[in-house]
Amino acid sequence: MERKFAWTTYTDEDLAKLERIAKDYEKFLDNGKTERECVNQAVAMAEAKGYKPLCAAIEKGEALKPGDCVYVNWMGKAIMMFKMGKQPLEKGLNIVGAHIDSPRMDLKQNPLYEDTGIAYLDTHYYGGIKKYQWVTLPLALHGVVAKKDGELVNVVIGEDPSDPVVGISDLLIHLAADQMGKKASVVIEGEELNVIIGSKPVNDEEAKEPVKEAMLAILKEKYGIEEEDFLSAEIEVVPAGPARDFGLDRSMILGYGHDDRVCAYAQIDSILSIDEVPEKTVCCILADKEEIGSVGATGMTGKYFENAVAELINLEGNYSDLKLRRALAASRMLSCDVSAGYDPNFAGVFERKNSAYIGKGVCFNKYTGSRGKGGSNDANAEYLGSLRKLMEDANVNYQTAELGKVDQGGGGTIAYICAVYGMEVIDSGVAVLSMHAPWEIISKADLYEAVKAYRAFMLNA
Ligand code: MN
Ligand code: MN
């Protein structure tokens, strides 16, 4: 079924709201290039709307009542927000969940070295990237250094226009006869993702590694960091510079990390726009580690979400394990993640009837997976039926899609992880061009429709 352009349905009021959201989202991207930075922003936005840390309520043993707003900052890398509904938790929550980690390069634990007068930081890439896309770009360093005394030093280098940037060199075309004959997967190899950070030596003839020493002096002076401190650091190498309006008509946004910060931002904007007391408790989850399989204590397979719901039931009064199980099984969820936008340049990998199109609204993926839906959460038809009505009642422009042609590849999200509890879950998100590239593209209209869809879902599912 052909879907119409969302753009053609907009009033002037819609367009003004759309531009407001797009501008705020661009700022969110600029200040959120790591999962930690996204959590920091989400906490500030939630607190500005009166959300309180759940741990404070737990400590005081305060009962939670309808309309109360709490959040859980989980290890600084994932966050959950809850707005308590009129109905008891046992009746289920309306949940939207996205991830805030994005593909990038992480510094190794012993990253710093000097080779023939150039100082480098060695990296290990994170998530699925085409390595050749990450060379000859201005790159920035974002992250934290955890010192032995417990101090956490924040690092952001390469974003302020007065900052220097760093980057990775590529071989000149004149000498690339062999390289140009290689398969794209090995044109640039993982161990070649070495970031150049300096070339000026200390003025000391005795120095064995004068450029590295000069780098260490700068790190010491600017950040108070010793070489050993890299052992307990998490520094991510990401594209430097701000998100930009894209296209002569400014209809799109070029940015780093639309996957999945566009859905994360749409969720935050929609939950924080709920001023009324919702019928059911609403929940926004922003998870880490999706790009490497949702593993670890901050990935969606960690138990923090289940534990948070248990704490809420406890503060509601009369906790029982059965109530927790009922609450989870009765919940409904949108697993909010980006979808592959149809790209006419690469039409061969898409199936036109079942692709997501830029500008045609929020996208529902009944299933993802690969090789015969392997690893997919396949949403129930009944659930999709109810969502169609919900979206149409709220005037949301939506489309349905799957990830490319059958057997062309595939992917996964956090949907299957929450479906384990027996709740209804479906993937829903925004179509992206150049997904997982340093700079990805989305349509402002799709962002706007995602905000509308997530709000309507939380209030009415
Ligand atoms: Mn994603
Ligand atoms: Mn991804």
Short mmCIF file of N, CA, C and O and ligand atoms in Angstrom, two decimals, residues 99 259-260 290-291 337-338 412-413 435-436, ligand 1:
data_model
loop_
_atom_site.label_atom_id
_atom_site.label_comp_id
_atom_site.label_asym_id
_atom_site.label_seq_id
_atom_site.Cartn_x
_atom_site.Cartn_y
_atom_site.Cartn_z
N HIS A 99 17.65 2.95 22.12
CA HIS A 99 19.02 2.83 22.62
C HIS A 99 19.80 4.12 22.32
O HIS A 99 19.49 4.84 21.37
N ASP A 259 20.81 6.78 14.68
CA ASP A 259 20.58 5.42 15.21
C ASP A 259 21.22 5.35 16.58
O ASP A 259 22.43 5.20 16.67
N ASP A 260 20.52 5.49 17.65
CA ASP A 260 19.08 5.50 17.71
C ASP A 260 18.62 6.72 18.49
O ASP A 260 17.60 6.74 19.14
N GLU A 290 23.11 -1.63 22.63
CA GLU A 290 22.31 -2.31 21.62
C GLU A 290 23.17 -2.69 20.44
O GLU A 290 22.99 -3.76 19.84
N GLU A 291 24.10 -1.82 20.08
CA GLU A 291 24.91 -2.05 18.88
C GLU A 291 25.85 -3.24 19.01
O GLU A 291 26.42 -3.69 18.03
N ASP A 337 13.32 2.00 17.30
CA ASP A 337 14.65 1.96 16.68
C ASP A 337 14.51 2.33 15.20
O ASP A 337 13.44 2.19 14.61
N VAL A 338 15.60 2.77 14.64
CA VAL A 338 15.57 3.26 13.26
C VAL A 338 15.42 2.10 12.27
O VAL A 338 15.70 0.95 12.57
N GLY A 412 18.82 -6.59 14.28
CA GLY A 412 17.96 -6.81 15.45
C GLY A 412 17.85 -5.55 16.27
O GLY A 412 18.50 -4.56 15.98
N THR A 413 16.99 -5.59 17.28
CA THR A 413 16.75 -4.45 18.17
C THR A 413 16.58 -5.00 19.59
O THR A 413 16.88 -6.18 19.82
N MET A 435 22.66 4.56 7.20
CA MET A 435 22.70 4.11 8.59
C MET A 435 24.07 3.54 8.95
O MET A 435 24.67 2.84 8.16
N HIS A 436 24.53 3.87 10.15
CA HIS A 436 25.83 3.45 10.71
C HIS A 436 27.03 4.14 10.04
O HIS A 436 28.17 3.81 10.37
MN MN B 1 19.41 0.90 16.34
#
